[in-house]
Tab-separated table of C-alpha atoms in Angstrom:
chain	number	residue	atom	x	y	z
A	15	MET	CA	-64.907	22.298	-12.945
A	16	GLY	CA	-62.871	24.917	-11.157
A	17	THR	CA	-60.818	22.263	-9.434
A	18	PHE	CA	-59.765	20.693	-12.746
A	19	ARG	CA	-58.560	24.056	-14.096
A	20	ASN	CA	-56.569	24.750	-10.935
A	21	ALA	CA	-54.970	21.312	-11.066
A	22	SER	CA	-53.984	21.640	-14.717
A	23	SER	CA	-52.706	25.198	-14.293
A	24	THR	CA	-50.739	24.122	-11.202
A	25	SER	CA	-49.108	21.260	-13.098
A	26	LYS	CA	-48.245	23.634	-15.961
A	27	LYS	CA	-46.578	26.001	-13.475
A	28	VAL	CA	-44.584	23.127	-11.989
A	29	GLN	CA	-43.513	21.950	-15.446
A	30	LYS	CA	-42.465	25.479	-16.376
A	31	GLN	CA	-40.408	25.812	-13.169
A	32	GLU	CA	-38.742	22.437	-13.818
A	33	ARG	CA	-37.812	23.450	-17.375
A	34	GLU	CA	-36.360	26.743	-16.139
A	35	TRP	CA	-34.328	24.971	-13.449
A	36	LEU	CA	-33.055	22.393	-15.942
A	37	GLY	CA	-32.102	25.135	-18.400
A	38	VAL	CA	-30.105	26.957	-15.732
A	39	SER	CA	-28.375	23.728	-14.655
A	40	PHE	CA	-26.827	23.078	-18.063
A	41	LYS	CA	-25.349	26.526	-18.560
A	42	PRO	CA	-21.548	26.388	-19.000
A	43	GLU	CA	-20.931	28.354	-15.803
A	44	ASN	CA	-22.717	25.583	-13.842
A	45	PHE	CA	-21.809	22.520	-15.906
A	46	ILE	CA	-18.025	22.991	-16.080
A	47	PRO	CA	-17.493	23.388	-12.291
A	48	GLY	CA	-19.681	20.318	-11.750
A	49	LEU	CA	-17.557	18.371	-14.204
A	50	ILE	CA	-14.347	19.454	-12.459
A	51	ILE	CA	-15.729	18.560	-9.021
A	52	GLY	CA	-16.770	15.147	-10.359
A	53	PHE	CA	-13.277	14.561	-11.739
A	54	ILE	CA	-11.685	15.482	-8.412
A	55	PHE	CA	-13.994	13.109	-6.509
A	56	GLY	CA	-13.206	10.346	-8.992
A	57	PHE	CA	-9.494	10.942	-8.545
A	58	LEU	CA	-9.775	10.890	-4.758
A	59	LEU	CA	-11.830	7.692	-4.825
A	60	ASP	CA	-9.479	5.934	-7.241
A	61	LEU	CA	-10.757	2.420	-7.826
A	62	SER	CA	-7.279	1.012	-8.402
A	63	LYS	CA	-6.641	1.046	-4.653
A	64	PRO	CA	-7.480	-2.173	-2.799
A	65	ALA	CA	-11.000	-2.146	-1.429
A	66	LYS	CA	-11.436	-2.085	2.321
A	67	THR	CA	-13.346	-5.156	3.401
A	68	SER	CA	-14.592	-6.272	6.749
A	69	GLY	CA	-12.435	-9.034	8.174
A	70	GLY	CA	-13.810	-12.512	8.442
A	71	LYS	CA	-15.528	-12.841	5.076
A	72	LYS	CA	-14.483	-16.239	3.802
A	73	VAL	CA	-13.883	-16.610	0.073
A	74	GLY	CA	-12.239	-19.704	-1.297
A	75	GLY	CA	-9.063	-20.569	0.498
A	76	SER	CA	-8.331	-17.347	2.359
A	77	VAL	CA	-9.907	-14.573	4.350
A	78	LEU	CA	-10.318	-11.262	2.561
A	79	GLY	CA	-9.130	-8.228	4.379
A	80	ARG	CA	-5.916	-9.765	5.671
A	81	ASN	CA	-2.680	-8.108	4.670
A	82	HIS	CA	-1.673	-9.665	1.366
A	83	GLN	CA	1.903	-9.398	0.252
A	84	GLN	CA	2.303	-7.908	-3.170
A	85	PRO	CA	3.380	-10.565	-5.648
A	86	ARG	CA	6.928	-10.383	-6.870
A	87	ILE	CA	7.046	-8.866	-10.303
A	88	MET	CA	10.249	-9.302	-12.217
A	89	PHE	CA	11.315	-7.505	-15.364
A	90	THR	CA	14.590	-9.023	-16.489
A	91	ASN	CA	14.205	-9.644	-20.184
A	92	GLY	CA	11.375	-9.728	-22.681
A	93	ASP	CA	10.478	-13.420	-22.344
A	94	GLU	CA	8.296	-12.962	-19.245
A	95	GLU	CA	4.520	-12.843	-19.433
A	96	LEU	CA	1.805	-12.167	-16.871
A	97	LYS	CA	0.060	-15.523	-16.411
A	98	MET	CA	-2.293	-17.348	-14.117
A	99	VAL	CA	-1.018	-20.836	-13.316
A	100	LEU	CA	-3.535	-23.647	-12.733
A	101	VAL	CA	-2.156	-26.794	-11.078
A	102	VAL	CA	-4.240	-29.973	-11.570
A	103	ARG	CA	-3.790	-33.081	-9.420
A	104	GLN	CA	-3.038	-36.236	-11.427
A	105	ASP	CA	-3.831	-38.779	-8.714
A	106	LEU	CA	-7.568	-38.008	-8.760
A	107	LYS	CA	-7.916	-39.380	-12.329
A	108	MET	CA	-10.477	-36.728	-13.296
A	109	GLY	CA	-11.968	-36.740	-16.788
A	110	CYS	CA	-11.369	-33.911	-19.263
A	111	GLY	CA	-14.708	-32.249	-18.543
A	112	LYS	CA	-14.171	-32.438	-14.790
A	113	ILE	CA	-10.692	-30.917	-15.131
A	114	ALA	CA	-12.087	-28.124	-17.300
A	115	SER	CA	-14.823	-27.277	-14.797
A	116	GLN	CA	-12.410	-27.412	-11.841
A	117	CYS	CA	-9.977	-25.097	-13.677
A	118	ALA	CA	-12.870	-22.713	-14.322
A	119	HIS	CA	-13.707	-22.761	-10.598
A	120	ALA	CA	-10.069	-22.038	-9.752
A	121	ALA	CA	-9.781	-19.181	-12.260
A	122	THR	CA	-13.003	-17.496	-11.151
A	123	GLY	CA	-12.170	-18.089	-7.493
A	124	ILE	CA	-8.774	-16.432	-7.624
A	125	TYR	CA	-10.189	-13.683	-9.849
A	126	SER	CA	-12.803	-12.778	-7.251
A	127	GLU	CA	-10.167	-12.843	-4.528
A	128	ILE	CA	-7.587	-10.636	-6.291
A	129	MET	CA	-10.337	-8.224	-7.288
A	130	TYR	CA	-10.076	-6.988	-3.697
A	131	SER	CA	-6.454	-7.613	-2.811
A	132	HIS	CA	-4.424	-7.016	-6.014
A	133	ARG	CA	-6.625	-4.845	-8.220
A	134	SER	CA	-3.792	-3.230	-10.218
A	135	LEU	CA	-2.276	-6.656	-10.928
A	136	LEU	CA	-5.688	-7.848	-12.108
A	137	ARG	CA	-5.995	-4.894	-14.497
A	138	GLN	CA	-2.560	-5.610	-15.986
A	139	TRP	CA	-3.457	-9.273	-16.456
A	140	GLU	CA	-6.732	-8.333	-18.170
A	141	LEU	CA	-4.849	-6.018	-20.533
A	142	CYS	CA	-2.482	-8.894	-21.419
A	143	GLY	CA	-5.432	-11.038	-22.536
A	144	GLN	CA	-5.772	-13.114	-19.315
A	145	PRO	CA	-3.263	-15.836	-20.269
A	146	LYS	CA	-3.389	-19.036	-18.252
A	147	ILE	CA	-1.154	-22.072	-18.139
A	148	VAL	CA	-2.280	-25.474	-16.874
A	149	VAL	CA	0.288	-27.798	-15.319
A	150	THR	CA	-0.035	-30.950	-13.241
A	151	CYS	CA	1.177	-32.174	-9.889
A	152	LYS	CA	1.307	-35.754	-8.644
A	153	ASN	CA	-0.737	-35.548	-5.436
A	154	GLN	CA	-2.087	-33.443	-2.560
A	155	GLN	CA	1.303	-33.207	-0.836
A	156	GLU	CA	2.928	-31.773	-3.955
A	157	MET	CA	0.044	-29.319	-4.364
A	158	ASN	CA	0.429	-28.188	-0.739
A	159	LYS	CA	4.167	-27.689	-1.259
A	160	LEU	CA	3.525	-25.577	-4.383
A	161	LYS	CA	0.924	-23.512	-2.547
A	162	ASP	CA	3.282	-22.890	0.381
A	163	THR	CA	6.103	-21.922	-1.989
A	164	ALA	CA	3.873	-19.519	-3.932
A	165	GLU	CA	2.497	-17.894	-0.785
A	166	SER	CA	5.981	-17.564	0.730
A	167	ILE	CA	7.042	-15.341	-2.176
A	168	GLY	CA	3.829	-13.307	-1.995
A	169	LEU	CA	1.778	-14.795	-4.819
A	170	PRO	CA	-2.004	-14.998	-4.481
A	171	THR	CA	-3.376	-18.559	-4.413
A	172	PHE	CA	-6.783	-20.247	-4.488
A	173	THR	CA	-7.539	-23.935	-3.954
A	174	VAL	CA	-10.700	-25.617	-5.253
A	175	ALA	CA	-12.355	-28.095	-2.880
A	176	ASP	CA	-14.759	-30.297	-4.850
A	177	ALA	CA	-18.385	-30.675	-3.765
A	178	GLY	CA	-18.228	-34.427	-4.360
A	179	ARG	CA	-21.228	-34.761	-6.666
A	180	THR	CA	-19.520	-36.580	-9.542
A	181	GLN	CA	-16.044	-38.093	-9.967
A	182	VAL	CA	-14.164	-37.247	-6.764
A	183	SER	CA	-15.049	-37.349	-3.082
A	184	ALA	CA	-16.325	-34.254	-1.285
A	185	GLY	CA	-13.640	-31.910	-0.035
A	186	SER	CA	-10.937	-33.180	-2.399
A	187	LYS	CA	-8.533	-30.415	-3.378
A	188	THR	CA	-8.601	-30.635	-7.174
A	189	VAL	CA	-6.947	-27.504	-8.628
A	190	LEU	CA	-4.638	-24.831	-7.260
A	191	ALA	CA	-4.638	-21.403	-8.937
A	192	ILE	CA	-1.523	-19.226	-8.558
A	193	GLY	CA	-1.037	-15.656	-9.697
A	194	PRO	CA	-1.315	-13.985	-12.078
A	195	VAL	CA	2.358	-13.143	-11.981
A	196	PHE	CA	5.099	-12.208	-14.429
A	197	VAL	CA	7.014	-15.395	-15.120
A	198	ALA	CA	9.208	-16.845	-17.827
A	199	GLU	CA	8.477	-20.329	-19.181
A	200	GLN	CA	11.702	-21.593	-17.613
A	201	GLU	CA	10.640	-20.249	-14.182
A	202	ILE	CA	7.395	-22.215	-14.390
A	203	ASN	CA	9.276	-25.347	-15.383
A	204	GLN	CA	11.765	-24.894	-12.522
A	205	LEU	CA	8.945	-24.500	-10.010
A	206	TRP	CA	7.506	-27.881	-10.994
A	207	ILE	CA	10.850	-29.680	-11.205
A	208	GLN	CA	11.710	-28.882	-7.552
């Protein structure tokens, strides 16, 4: 029976030491410096900076870790809004449900990509309510031209390549996501008229 008493008295001593240590830890002279040090570390490791990724990880239509140009952001008058533009190909004759799912793929694809490359832009877009606009293009050539134009002015892009399980053949480029970027309605219309 002596071993049971020693074990229980030892555990009581350990519990008492733990309570004393915990009580000392939460004293203001220990807690406040810890809080300040935590704030400083948080400031130094600011999450709004682009994350460093290892090159070569393929996501969607581009390689993360490459040097992305910052998208042009214009503030001329109050009619501009931060939007994500989704461009749907008309020549594929997709049904409404297929278009909806392809737009969802495009939106989530570009979201995951700009999470690493344009984090501050992503935060602004989230604060605006994540507005999206869906427009159409005639065919693959027109979609490629729009993608090249968007990338030439520094806008992030993402192209959805279909798996080919339902309405379109495998590898078909169905939807192009551009942005988000501050644009006026007339700028969007001009981009598609060209």
